[in-house]
Amino acid sequence: MKTIRVSIIGFGAVGQGVARVLIDKKEYLEKLGLDFRVVAVADSRTATINENGVDLSAVLVRKQSEGVVGSEKLTGLEIIETIDHDLIVETTPTNIVTGGVGLQNMLAAFKHGRDVVTSNKGPLAMKYGELIEVAKAGGSRFRFEATVGGAMPVLNLANDVLAGNTITNVEGIFNGTCNYILTRMMEEHAPYEQMLAEAQELGYAETDPTYDVEGIDTACKLVILANCVFGMNATHEDVTITGITKITPEALLLAQNEGYVIKLIGEVNDSRINVAPKLVPIDHPLAVGGSLNVASVQTDLSGPITVTGRGAGSIETASAILSDMISIYRD
Amino acid sequence: MKTIRVSIIGFGAVGQGVARVLIDKKEYLEKLGLDFRVVAVADSRTATINENGVDLSAVLVRKQSEGVVGSEKLTGLEIIETIDHDLIVETTPTNIVTGGVGLQNMLAAFKHGRDVVTSNKGPLAMKYGELIEVAKAGGSRFRFEATVGGAMPVLNLANDVLAGNTITNVEGIFNGTCNYILTRMMEEHAPYEQMLAEAQELGYAETDPTYDVEGIDTACKLVILANCVFGMNATHEDVTITGITKITPEALLLAQNEGYVIKLIGEVNDSRINVAPKLVPIDHPLAVGGSLNVASVQTDLSGPITVTGRGAGSIETASAILSDMISIYRD
């Protein structure tokens, strides 16, 4: 049995999802020879630390009832710098302007030779090159499948499963909120504002939906794909972006009558990174409904490979984090 | 640079595809630190051997012009047993009754501690348990992504990328010939026999199409999935099979009017392995047209993950073999 000492830094929906998954999958992981021992958990205000293993069930209960994970006043950064452990699960809120606390956490982790698995897009969309360089210098492993498309495994598909292929283009739907709103606008012939309100009620959209509906979230994911799959050194300023707020039910109906749907499509290849609403034939693999995400990877040998999955959700995102954790430490 | 000494045993469409891909990807593979040196190539009648590396371009030309790969009379089995090398690419014609020469080749390879990558379904559909056991005993690596769905990467997706998930069900279209015939019958409102003839003319169907249209090919792939993903010890006798020969254009039209297509769906879970034509809603991820393959993997954490790709083709199948080769030897 290999024991990996883990900290979970950031304990919102995704961090809590990781805790739940580690509890539920304990036996499964032991069969793989892996004992992920969580020695520290931090949220934005408090921390809990136990070198023999934090009681994750108790932490989840406390977070639900008291809104905090513990009584200690250490920050995530202090944990990363002072507690002896192997892997940081970085799940703090994303910040796409500065990279935020997540960027500091990841850089500190690498400087201390620790591995990082994250769902935090901001630092990767802002400072990809620097992060990869510092990780390499420290001999750290760094994986981030959960940053693009939640449970839809596009990064590991492109880089691992399709090894041997040259990827020439990636396009897809990378934002479930936009897909939900556009799907519902078409189904109900209803205006954008009405379906946005429905999405907000159901928890598919934030109170301030700008980040999703203006295409910024999609742009961040494309930047990560551009850097990770195409070896660019892009930031979100390199992306041409049009959002979905100007789409009308009339446009959707016209499209439908011609056998098309309108989707917010992100596309990246070695000459451009673009987010815009596009017409997609209704029987095309990219024409998936609801809040699904989908990515079509164009390859030189295998032709197009398309993968569809849930782009968000606490457990779904945690599952992508868990796959990365297994992939690093499994023999 | 790591040098891996390789034999290609079987030099039909797939074996030739592997040779072409190894020529085209030489530089790409060197960047990964991999030198796949082909020291022997065998077809059913002849062989060519060179411990410093066979000239693959010359072998391809000779196969095209003379119908044979060389002048030596060694069989594939003799090469596996007597030539010092690391990896067998086993691409002999498949045999689903006895496992055929492929089964003997793989067992011999493992007894000599060599690794095997294959596209040859028969041995895996017949003797999965024995093959895995002998491979393990010899310390050999054994990968076979190309046996299920050609370039559609369902095995490595389920076992590697989705690690951490428990797979509860896999269903999909695993035979491009049937998908082509059913898609064209619907498009043209034409009978089965006519579209079979078209598929034969275009090279999508064999002169004797039984293996494809009666669902036997799909059944073999399901058996491999059952064994590899669900840990069963099934053979193709455990599969309930209905083919597509009784589907009429009238049935397809009725389905279409209700918003459905009819597809030959293979399904496997821990209680059944089944091949049968099924109604699929037209906007469902499994409703892909043409000769595409598609697999939907149901997971406990990530929900359903669907992958679509080309199920056949010499280069597409070779690309799946190459990905497996890289996956074994890449650090």
XYZ file of C-alpha atoms in Angstrom:
662
model
C 0.000 0.000 0.000
C 1.304 3.410 -1.017
C 0.330 6.212 1.391
C -0.008 9.644 -0.208
C -0.370 12.550 2.214
C -2.883 15.002 0.786
C -4.163 18.477 1.572
C -7.454 19.804 0.240
C -7.093 23.572 -0.151
C -10.475 25.168 -0.807
C -13.587 23.498 0.566
C -16.516 24.707 -1.535
C -18.639 22.404 -3.696
C -15.662 20.772 -5.454
C -13.442 20.391 -2.363
C -16.366 18.826 -0.508
C -16.998 16.579 -3.524
C -13.401 15.346 -3.328
C -13.815 14.592 0.394
C -17.014 12.634 -0.281
C -15.439 10.688 -3.128
C -12.380 9.795 -1.015
C -14.687 8.454 1.700
C -16.844 6.462 -0.734
C -13.926 5.086 -2.761
C -11.646 4.088 0.131
C -11.983 0.358 -0.536
C -11.678 0.774 -4.321
C -8.492 2.807 -3.883
C -7.026 0.271 -1.457
C -7.493 -2.398 -4.148
C -5.320 -0.219 -6.405
C -2.760 -0.054 -3.604
C -3.463 3.612 -2.868
C -4.106 5.181 0.536
C -4.853 8.873 0.060
C -4.472 10.204 3.598
C -5.843 13.737 3.926
C -3.615 15.456 6.503
C -5.033 18.967 6.100
C -8.185 20.707 4.890
C -8.504 24.472 4.517
C -11.321 26.778 3.564
C -10.981 30.558 3.228
C -11.211 31.142 6.982
C -10.094 28.069 8.909
C -8.187 24.800 8.701
C -8.046 21.376 10.272
C -4.848 19.339 10.450
C -4.072 15.779 11.529
C -0.960 13.981 10.372
C -2.655 10.622 11.038
C -5.524 11.533 8.726
C -8.318 14.060 9.079
C -11.792 12.601 9.747
C -13.380 13.719 6.457
C -16.944 12.836 7.470
C -16.643 15.029 10.550
C -15.189 17.890 8.476
C -18.071 17.659 5.999
C -20.602 17.788 8.844
C -18.881 20.764 10.456
C -18.679 22.649 7.155
C -22.422 22.086 6.617
C -23.448 23.035 10.131
C -20.948 25.757 11.101
C -19.742 26.933 7.694
C -16.092 26.237 8.529
C -13.830 23.186 8.385
C -12.032 23.603 11.696
C -10.657 25.804 14.447
C -7.106 26.412 13.280
C -6.225 29.726 11.702
C -3.664 28.501 9.169
C -4.197 29.596 5.549
C -3.946 27.205 2.620
C -0.608 28.750 1.711
C 0.740 28.195 5.227
C -0.351 24.558 5.090
C 1.352 24.068 1.732
C 4.561 25.606 3.037
C 4.741 24.060 6.503
C 2.938 20.705 6.618
C 4.925 17.723 5.314
C 2.782 16.188 2.530
C 2.863 14.958 -1.064
C -0.164 16.272 -2.949
C -2.228 19.447 -2.916
C -5.785 19.227 -4.224
C -6.272 22.882 -5.148
C -9.976 23.751 -5.255
C -10.101 27.400 -4.198
C -12.439 29.759 -6.118
C -11.065 30.696 -9.530
C -9.824 34.177 -10.363
C -9.187 34.932 -14.015
C -7.772 38.406 -13.566
C -4.793 37.741 -11.314
C -4.870 33.949 -10.945
C -5.687 34.723 -7.302
C -4.822 32.666 -4.259
C -4.826 29.504 -6.405
C -1.798 30.708 -8.364
C 0.133 31.445 -5.157
C -0.855 28.046 -3.753
C 0.272 26.124 -6.848
C 3.587 27.972 -7.139
C 4.297 27.397 -3.448
C 3.411 23.704 -3.801
C 5.858 23.267 -6.675
C 8.596 25.167 -4.839
C 8.222 22.616 -2.028
C 8.321 19.690 -4.475
C 4.686 18.752 -3.938
C 2.338 17.468 -6.649
C -0.834 19.376 -7.568
C -4.203 18.264 -8.937
C -6.682 21.072 -9.530
C -10.037 22.133 -10.945
C -9.026 25.802 -10.691
C -9.015 27.327 -14.187
C -7.816 30.867 -13.367
C -4.132 30.206 -12.672
C -3.846 27.940 -15.744
C -5.589 30.432 -18.015
C -3.321 33.262 -16.762
C 0.100 31.753 -16.077
C 0.284 28.360 -17.765
C 3.895 28.626 -18.902
C 5.204 29.747 -15.518
C 3.290 27.012 -13.675
C 4.596 24.237 -15.938
C 8.142 25.550 -15.640
C 8.096 25.807 -11.843
C 6.444 22.360 -11.564
C 9.176 20.874 -13.754
C 11.943 22.569 -11.776
C 10.575 21.107 -8.527
C 10.063 17.627 -10.020
C 6.344 17.927 -9.281
C 3.506 16.229 -11.112
C 0.706 18.608 -12.185
C -2.638 17.483 -13.570
C -5.786 19.505 -14.248
C -8.348 17.474 -16.222
C -11.145 18.983 -14.089
C -10.392 22.521 -15.341
C -11.842 21.787 -18.800
C -15.305 20.287 -19.053
C -15.696 18.756 -15.584
C -16.306 15.034 -16.032
C -15.813 15.246 -19.823
C -12.246 13.927 -20.121
C -10.853 15.925 -23.039
C -7.307 16.723 -21.832
C -6.363 13.185 -20.855
C -8.108 11.873 -23.971
C -6.069 14.148 -26.241
C -2.733 13.744 -24.461
C -2.804 10.130 -23.283
C -5.405 8.000 -25.048
C -4.770 9.561 -28.462
C -0.962 9.541 -28.084
C 0.633 9.002 -31.482
C -1.859 11.326 -33.143
C -1.178 14.931 -33.974
C -4.167 17.014 -32.833
C -5.042 19.580 -35.486
C -8.217 21.123 -34.052
C -10.450 20.947 -30.968
C -13.968 22.340 -30.968
C -16.907 21.867 -28.677
C -19.350 23.071 -26.081
C -17.411 23.822 -22.906
C -20.052 25.653 -20.861
C -23.110 23.796 -19.562
C -24.928 26.990 -18.515
C -24.945 28.347 -22.084
C -25.905 24.966 -23.501
C -28.798 24.726 -21.041
C -30.093 28.217 -21.843
C -29.850 27.731 -25.645
C -31.429 24.263 -25.487
C -34.341 25.550 -23.416
C -34.796 28.679 -25.590
C -35.209 26.370 -28.591
C -37.533 23.945 -26.797
C -39.789 26.681 -25.402
C -39.367 29.331 -28.154
C -38.701 31.617 -25.199
C -36.409 34.661 -24.909
C -32.942 34.607 -23.410
C -33.892 36.480 -20.214
C -36.643 33.989 -19.345
C -34.450 30.930 -19.747
C -31.567 32.588 -17.919
C -33.949 33.134 -14.985
C -34.970 29.454 -15.127
C -31.312 28.384 -15.201
C -30.614 30.594 -12.178
C -33.567 29.108 -10.282
C -32.339 25.575 -10.977
C -28.769 26.390 -9.984
C -27.382 26.034 -13.527
C -26.474 29.730 -13.654
C -24.925 32.133 -11.144
C -26.685 35.290 -9.869
C -24.153 37.228 -11.958
C -24.041 35.080 -15.098
C -21.551 37.268 -17.014
C -18.647 34.859 -16.756
C -20.670 32.071 -18.396
C -22.990 33.805 -20.865
C -20.387 36.230 -22.242
C -18.180 33.266 -23.152
C -15.360 34.075 -20.706
C -15.508 30.675 -19.006
C -15.327 28.951 -22.399
C -12.401 31.189 -23.356
C -10.456 30.157 -20.232
C -10.945 26.487 -21.060
C -9.797 27.069 -24.649
C -6.670 28.790 -23.369
C -5.865 25.732 -21.243
C -6.448 23.473 -24.265
C -4.304 25.757 -26.453
C -1.431 25.572 -23.983
C -1.750 21.966 -22.930
C -2.629 20.293 -26.259
C -1.144 22.700 -28.825
C 1.882 23.833 -26.824
C 1.031 27.533 -27.131
C 1.656 30.124 -24.464
C -1.745 31.833 -24.678
C -3.788 33.790 -22.153
C -7.482 34.643 -22.336
C -6.559 37.932 -24.005
C -5.678 35.896 -27.116
C -9.267 34.671 -27.505
C -11.885 36.264 -29.780
C -15.134 36.070 -27.807
C -18.834 36.476 -28.600
C -21.368 35.392 -25.972
C -24.978 34.192 -26.212
C -26.892 37.193 -24.851
C -27.929 38.455 -28.315
C -29.389 35.132 -29.516
C -33.148 35.356 -30.092
C -35.813 32.621 -30.151
C -36.479 33.692 -33.775
C -32.881 32.921 -34.765
C -33.156 29.506 -33.105
C -36.421 28.773 -34.910
C -34.984 29.771 -38.303
C -32.006 27.502 -37.673
C -34.242 24.645 -36.561
C -36.344 24.890 -39.728
C -33.166 24.338 -41.747
C -32.042 21.366 -39.614
C -29.632 23.252 -37.372
C -29.220 24.145 -33.713
C -27.295 27.152 -32.382
C -24.589 26.348 -29.835
C -21.849 28.387 -28.160
C -18.852 26.724 -29.801
C -15.285 27.104 -28.631
C -12.606 26.272 -31.171
C -8.850 26.092 -30.922
C -6.120 25.198 -33.393
C -2.622 26.462 -33.970
C -3.817 29.590 -35.756
C -6.800 30.781 -33.701
C -8.751 30.591 -30.445
C -12.367 31.563 -30.868
C -15.655 31.492 -28.916
C -18.898 32.273 -30.761
C -22.454 31.008 -31.307
C -22.487 28.754 -34.367
C -24.946 26.754 -36.449
C -24.509 23.016 -35.916
C -26.388 20.384 -37.999
C -28.878 18.617 -35.741
C -27.366 15.145 -36.390
C -23.781 16.338 -35.829
C -21.921 14.831 -32.838
C -21.536 18.362 -31.382
C -25.332 18.870 -31.297
C -25.864 17.670 -27.711
C -28.624 19.134 -25.578
C -29.301 19.981 -21.934
C -26.293 21.119 -19.937
C -23.906 18.578 -21.494
C -20.417 19.450 -22.623
C -18.890 17.961 -25.764
C -15.484 18.141 -27.449
C -14.485 16.981 -30.896
C -10.776 16.368 -31.283
C -9.529 16.309 -34.885
C -6.531 14.011 -35.321
C -4.246 13.153 -38.234
C -4.489 9.355 -37.910
C -7.775 8.626 -36.113
C -9.957 11.286 -37.747
C -12.375 13.080 -35.404
C -12.912 11.666 -31.907
C -15.833 13.185 -30.002
C -16.450 12.909 -26.263
C -19.565 13.982 -24.391
C -20.128 14.285 -20.640
C -21.342 16.373 -17.754
C -19.402 19.611 -17.652
C -20.087 20.519 -14.055
C -21.351 19.217 -10.738
C -19.542 18.698 -7.465
C -19.160 14.897 -7.704
C -18.515 14.925 -11.469
C -15.694 17.454 -11.070
C -14.357 15.549 -8.060
C -14.296 12.387 -10.177
C -12.010 14.093 -12.714
C -9.742 15.117 -9.820
C -9.744 11.551 -8.497
C -8.813 10.141 -11.936
C -5.842 12.516 -12.051
C -4.814 11.500 -8.516
C -4.919 7.809 -9.483
C -3.070 8.471 -12.709
C -0.162 10.118 -10.846
C 0.314 7.466 -8.172
C -0.841 4.203 -9.718
C 2.065 1.956 -10.732
C 16.321 7.093 -26.526
C 14.690 3.772 -25.686
C 14.954 1.176 -28.470
C 12.092 -1.328 -28.581
C 12.604 -4.278 -30.931
C 9.305 -5.053 -32.632
C 7.874 -7.753 -34.879
C 4.762 -7.216 -36.991
C 3.037 -10.594 -37.318
C 0.308 -10.429 -39.957
C 0.678 -7.965 -42.815
C -2.819 -7.324 -44.161
C -4.499 -3.907 -44.064
C -3.831 -3.325 -40.350
C -0.242 -4.640 -40.310
C 0.552 -2.455 -43.323
C -1.154 0.472 -41.580
C 1.152 -0.008 -38.583
C 4.195 -0.018 -40.880
C 3.048 3.196 -42.560
C 2.347 4.901 -39.232
C 5.769 3.907 -37.867
C 7.421 5.436 -40.945
C 5.365 8.648 -40.778
C 5.703 9.090 -37.011
C 9.427 8.349 -36.666
C 10.313 11.915 -35.698
C 7.292 12.292 -33.371
C 8.243 9.067 -31.571
C 11.886 10.130 -31.254
C 10.683 13.287 -29.477
C 8.978 10.979 -26.955
C 12.277 9.114 -26.587
C 10.980 6.015 -28.398
C 12.697 4.139 -31.220
C 10.429 1.312 -32.373
C 12.817 -0.818 -34.427
C 10.957 -3.421 -36.481
C 13.262 -6.459 -36.608
C 10.825 -8.865 -38.280
C 7.711 -8.781 -40.438
C 5.689 -11.868 -41.326
C 2.672 -12.498 -43.501
C 0.984 -15.887 -43.890
C 3.577 -17.149 -46.372
C 6.897 -15.360 -45.912
C 8.965 -13.244 -43.557
C 11.721 -10.651 -43.577
C 14.171 -10.257 -40.726
C 16.876 -7.700 -39.935
C 18.158 -7.170 -36.422
C 19.299 -3.643 -37.370
C 15.802 -2.716 -38.498
C 13.737 -3.850 -41.463
C 13.305 -1.260 -44.246
C 9.526 -0.821 -43.842
C 9.072 1.212 -47.029
C 10.706 -1.547 -49.059
C 8.537 -4.186 -47.367
C 5.373 -2.210 -48.151
C 6.400 -1.908 -51.812
C 7.209 -5.614 -52.057
C 3.913 -6.603 -50.421
C 2.032 -4.413 -52.920
C 3.924 -5.622 -55.990
C 4.648 -9.285 -55.183
C 2.041 -10.044 -52.537
C 4.638 -11.154 -49.990
C 6.838 -9.389 -47.426
C 10.080 -11.270 -48.039
C 11.939 -14.408 -49.024
C 12.377 -16.168 -45.714
C 10.130 -19.081 -44.861
C 9.830 -18.501 -41.088
C 6.301 -18.409 -39.675
C 5.122 -15.741 -37.256
C 5.272 -18.297 -34.456
C 8.881 -19.182 -35.298
C 9.798 -15.493 -35.264
C 8.145 -15.008 -31.884
C 10.000 -17.989 -30.469
C 13.452 -17.531 -31.964
C 14.140 -13.833 -32.703
C 15.269 -11.749 -29.732
C 12.768 -8.863 -29.467
C 10.486 -7.010 -27.049
C 7.077 -6.461 -28.630
C 4.820 -8.383 -30.978
C 2.266 -6.397 -32.967
C -0.220 -9.194 -33.645
C -2.361 -8.382 -36.681
C -3.121 -11.788 -38.208
C -6.688 -12.421 -39.475
C -9.118 -13.030 -36.645
C -10.688 -16.415 -35.947
C -13.597 -16.501 -33.532
C -14.055 -20.252 -33.444
C -10.657 -21.439 -32.253
C -8.804 -18.163 -31.682
C -6.639 -19.318 -34.583
C -2.993 -18.603 -35.184
C -3.342 -15.331 -33.256
C -4.007 -17.203 -30.018
C -0.925 -19.382 -30.510
C 1.163 -16.313 -31.340
C 0.062 -14.386 -28.242
C 0.556 -17.335 -25.885
C 4.027 -17.965 -27.321
C 4.908 -14.279 -26.993
C 3.953 -14.258 -23.307
C 5.853 -17.495 -22.646
C 8.950 -15.742 -23.977
C 8.309 -12.642 -21.840
C 7.469 -10.434 -24.798
C 4.816 -7.711 -24.796
C 1.845 -7.846 -27.180
C -0.295 -5.138 -28.791
C -3.076 -6.429 -31.019
C -6.157 -5.618 -33.081
C -7.048 -9.332 -33.267
C -10.429 -9.871 -31.573
C -10.735 -13.661 -31.896
C -8.232 -14.787 -29.261
C -9.556 -12.228 -26.760
C -13.188 -13.162 -27.369
C -12.368 -16.878 -26.942
C -9.622 -17.144 -24.310
C -9.436 -13.872 -22.430
C -8.798 -15.355 -18.990
C -6.013 -17.651 -20.167
C -4.285 -14.866 -22.122
C -4.297 -12.459 -19.177
C -3.004 -15.165 -16.844
C -0.141 -16.233 -19.132
C 0.768 -12.592 -19.825
C 0.924 -11.923 -16.088
C 3.024 -15.029 -15.428
C 5.560 -13.924 -18.035
C 5.624 -10.310 -16.803
C 4.382 -9.184 -20.221
C 2.370 -6.078 -21.013
C -0.745 -6.753 -23.129
C -2.885 -4.053 -24.721
C -5.698 -4.350 -27.246
C -7.550 -1.038 -27.657
C -7.794 -1.670 -31.415
C -9.931 -4.808 -30.906
C -12.990 -2.768 -29.890
C -14.137 0.071 -32.108
C -10.948 0.784 -34.094
C -9.995 4.410 -33.461
C -12.834 4.891 -30.937
C -10.883 4.605 -27.661
C -13.390 2.922 -25.340
C -11.170 0.463 -23.435
C -8.468 2.950 -22.465
C -11.155 5.541 -21.740
C -12.972 3.206 -19.335
C -9.885 1.750 -17.661
C -7.459 4.677 -17.573
C -9.128 8.041 -18.114
C -12.187 7.189 -16.000
C -10.154 5.504 -13.226
C -11.864 6.071 -9.890
C -15.283 5.464 -11.419
C -17.153 2.196 -11.226
C -18.486 1.384 -14.701
C -22.060 0.113 -14.443
C -23.030 -0.212 -18.110
C -21.545 0.168 -21.591
C -23.731 0.445 -24.671
C -23.071 1.560 -28.184
C -22.657 0.945 -31.883
C -19.602 -1.254 -32.354
C -19.990 -2.214 -36.020
C -19.574 0.394 -38.748
C -20.929 -1.882 -41.498
C -24.307 -2.258 -39.769
C -24.421 1.445 -38.941
C -23.705 2.315 -42.572
C -26.413 -0.024 -43.912
C -29.070 1.164 -41.420
C -28.196 4.838 -41.957
C -28.444 4.451 -45.749
C -31.693 2.412 -45.552
C -33.238 5.289 -43.623
C -31.884 7.996 -45.919
C -32.976 6.221 -49.119
C -36.065 4.371 -47.814
C -34.406 1.390 -49.496
C -34.431 -2.307 -48.558
C -31.635 -4.072 -46.682
C -30.365 -6.049 -49.704
C -29.878 -2.908 -51.794
C -27.903 -1.043 -49.145
C -25.859 -4.139 -48.323
C -24.885 -4.283 -52.007
C -23.904 -0.596 -51.896
C -21.839 -1.172 -48.751
C -20.091 -4.097 -50.456
C -19.318 -1.994 -53.530
C -17.817 0.756 -51.362
C -15.750 -1.707 -49.329
C -17.735 -1.146 -46.092
C -18.999 -4.755 -46.147
C -17.334 -8.092 -46.926
C -18.462 -10.397 -49.753
C -19.785 -12.687 -47.004
C -21.289 -10.132 -44.617
C -22.575 -12.673 -42.056
C -20.026 -11.835 -39.374
C -21.050 -8.157 -39.375
C -24.773 -8.141 -40.159
C -25.689 -11.046 -37.869
C -24.161 -9.178 -34.936
C -21.287 -11.621 -34.324
C -18.576 -8.968 -34.652
C -20.436 -6.750 -32.170
C -20.798 -9.729 -29.818
C -17.026 -10.365 -29.860
C -16.340 -6.743 -28.939
C -18.890 -6.912 -26.104
C -17.186 -10.040 -24.764
C -13.860 -8.188 -24.677
C -15.544 -5.264 -22.875
C -17.249 -7.664 -20.449
C -13.935 -9.279 -19.572
C -11.719 -6.214 -19.609
C -14.032 -3.626 -18.018
C -16.388 -5.762 -15.905
C -13.903 -8.493 -14.951
C -16.112 -11.297 -16.254
C -14.819 -14.445 -17.905
C -17.265 -14.478 -20.823
C -17.036 -15.919 -24.330
C -19.215 -15.082 -27.319
C -21.512 -17.945 -26.368
C -22.672 -15.829 -23.439
C -24.104 -13.158 -25.754
C -27.741 -12.930 -26.861
C -27.593 -11.852 -30.516
C -30.072 -10.457 -33.048
C -28.698 -9.054 -36.303
C -30.038 -6.424 -38.724
C -31.114 -8.574 -41.703
C -34.832 -8.455 -40.800
C -35.033 -4.643 -40.493
C -37.289 -3.118 -43.153
C -37.400 0.419 -44.584
C -40.998 0.573 -43.278
C -39.808 -0.022 -39.701
C -37.168 2.704 -40.105
C -39.774 5.133 -41.458
C -42.199 4.433 -38.601
C -39.393 5.028 -36.121
C -38.314 8.219 -37.880
C -41.859 9.619 -37.742
C -41.774 9.230 -33.966
C -38.335 10.870 -33.644
C -36.265 7.697 -33.457
C -33.604 5.901 -35.460
C -32.950 2.140 -35.400
C -29.369 1.133 -34.569
C -27.667 -2.186 -33.839
C -26.896 -1.616 -30.170
C -24.515 -3.727 -28.117
C -24.945 -3.537 -24.364
C -22.963 -5.034 -21.529
C -23.287 -4.830 -17.761
C -22.700 -7.273 -14.965
C -25.966 -9.115 -15.584
C -26.200 -9.360 -19.382
C -24.436 -9.125 -22.737
C -26.825 -8.340 -25.557
C -26.762 -7.351 -29.249
C -30.021 -6.243 -30.897
C -31.528 -3.526 -33.094
C -32.985 -0.822 -30.838
C -34.893 2.436 -31.110
C -32.696 5.412 -30.240
C -34.082 8.984 -29.919
C -32.686 11.066 -32.776
C -31.045 13.620 -30.437
C -29.476 10.936 -28.194
C -25.641 10.802 -28.133
C -25.820 7.198 -29.469
C -27.687 8.321 -32.609
C -24.616 8.802 -34.825
C -24.830 8.171 -38.557
C -22.630 6.900 -41.370
C -20.184 4.174 -40.434
C -19.236 5.762 -37.086
C -18.894 3.776 -33.888
C -20.041 5.157 -30.541
C -19.888 3.949 -26.936
C -21.650 5.334 -23.911
C -20.003 4.389 -20.632
C -22.233 4.733 -17.567
C -20.251 5.586 -14.430
C -21.127 6.028 -10.766
C -19.374 9.386 -10.279
C -19.157 11.002 -13.717
C -22.548 9.969 -15.098
C -22.573 8.891 -18.754
C -19.474 9.568 -20.880
C -19.955 9.026 -24.604
C -17.183 8.679 -27.184
C -17.580 8.629 -30.953
C -15.031 7.746 -33.627
C -14.197 5.762 -36.734
C -14.619 2.078 -35.990
C -12.490 0.742 -38.799
C -9.906 1.642 -41.427
C -6.310 0.599 -41.767
C -4.708 3.814 -40.464
C -7.380 4.386 -37.800
C -6.852 0.885 -36.392
C -3.076 1.299 -36.647
C -3.379 4.543 -34.661
C -5.042 2.658 -31.794
C -2.181 0.148 -31.909
C 0.367 2.975 -31.864
C -1.315 4.605 -28.843
C -1.053 1.297 -26.975
C 2.621 0.953 -27.972
C 3.369 4.447 -26.676
C 1.403 3.838 -23.507
C 3.496 0.745 -22.682
C 6.923 2.258 -23.241
C 6.565 5.973 -22.520
C 8.040 6.941 -19.142
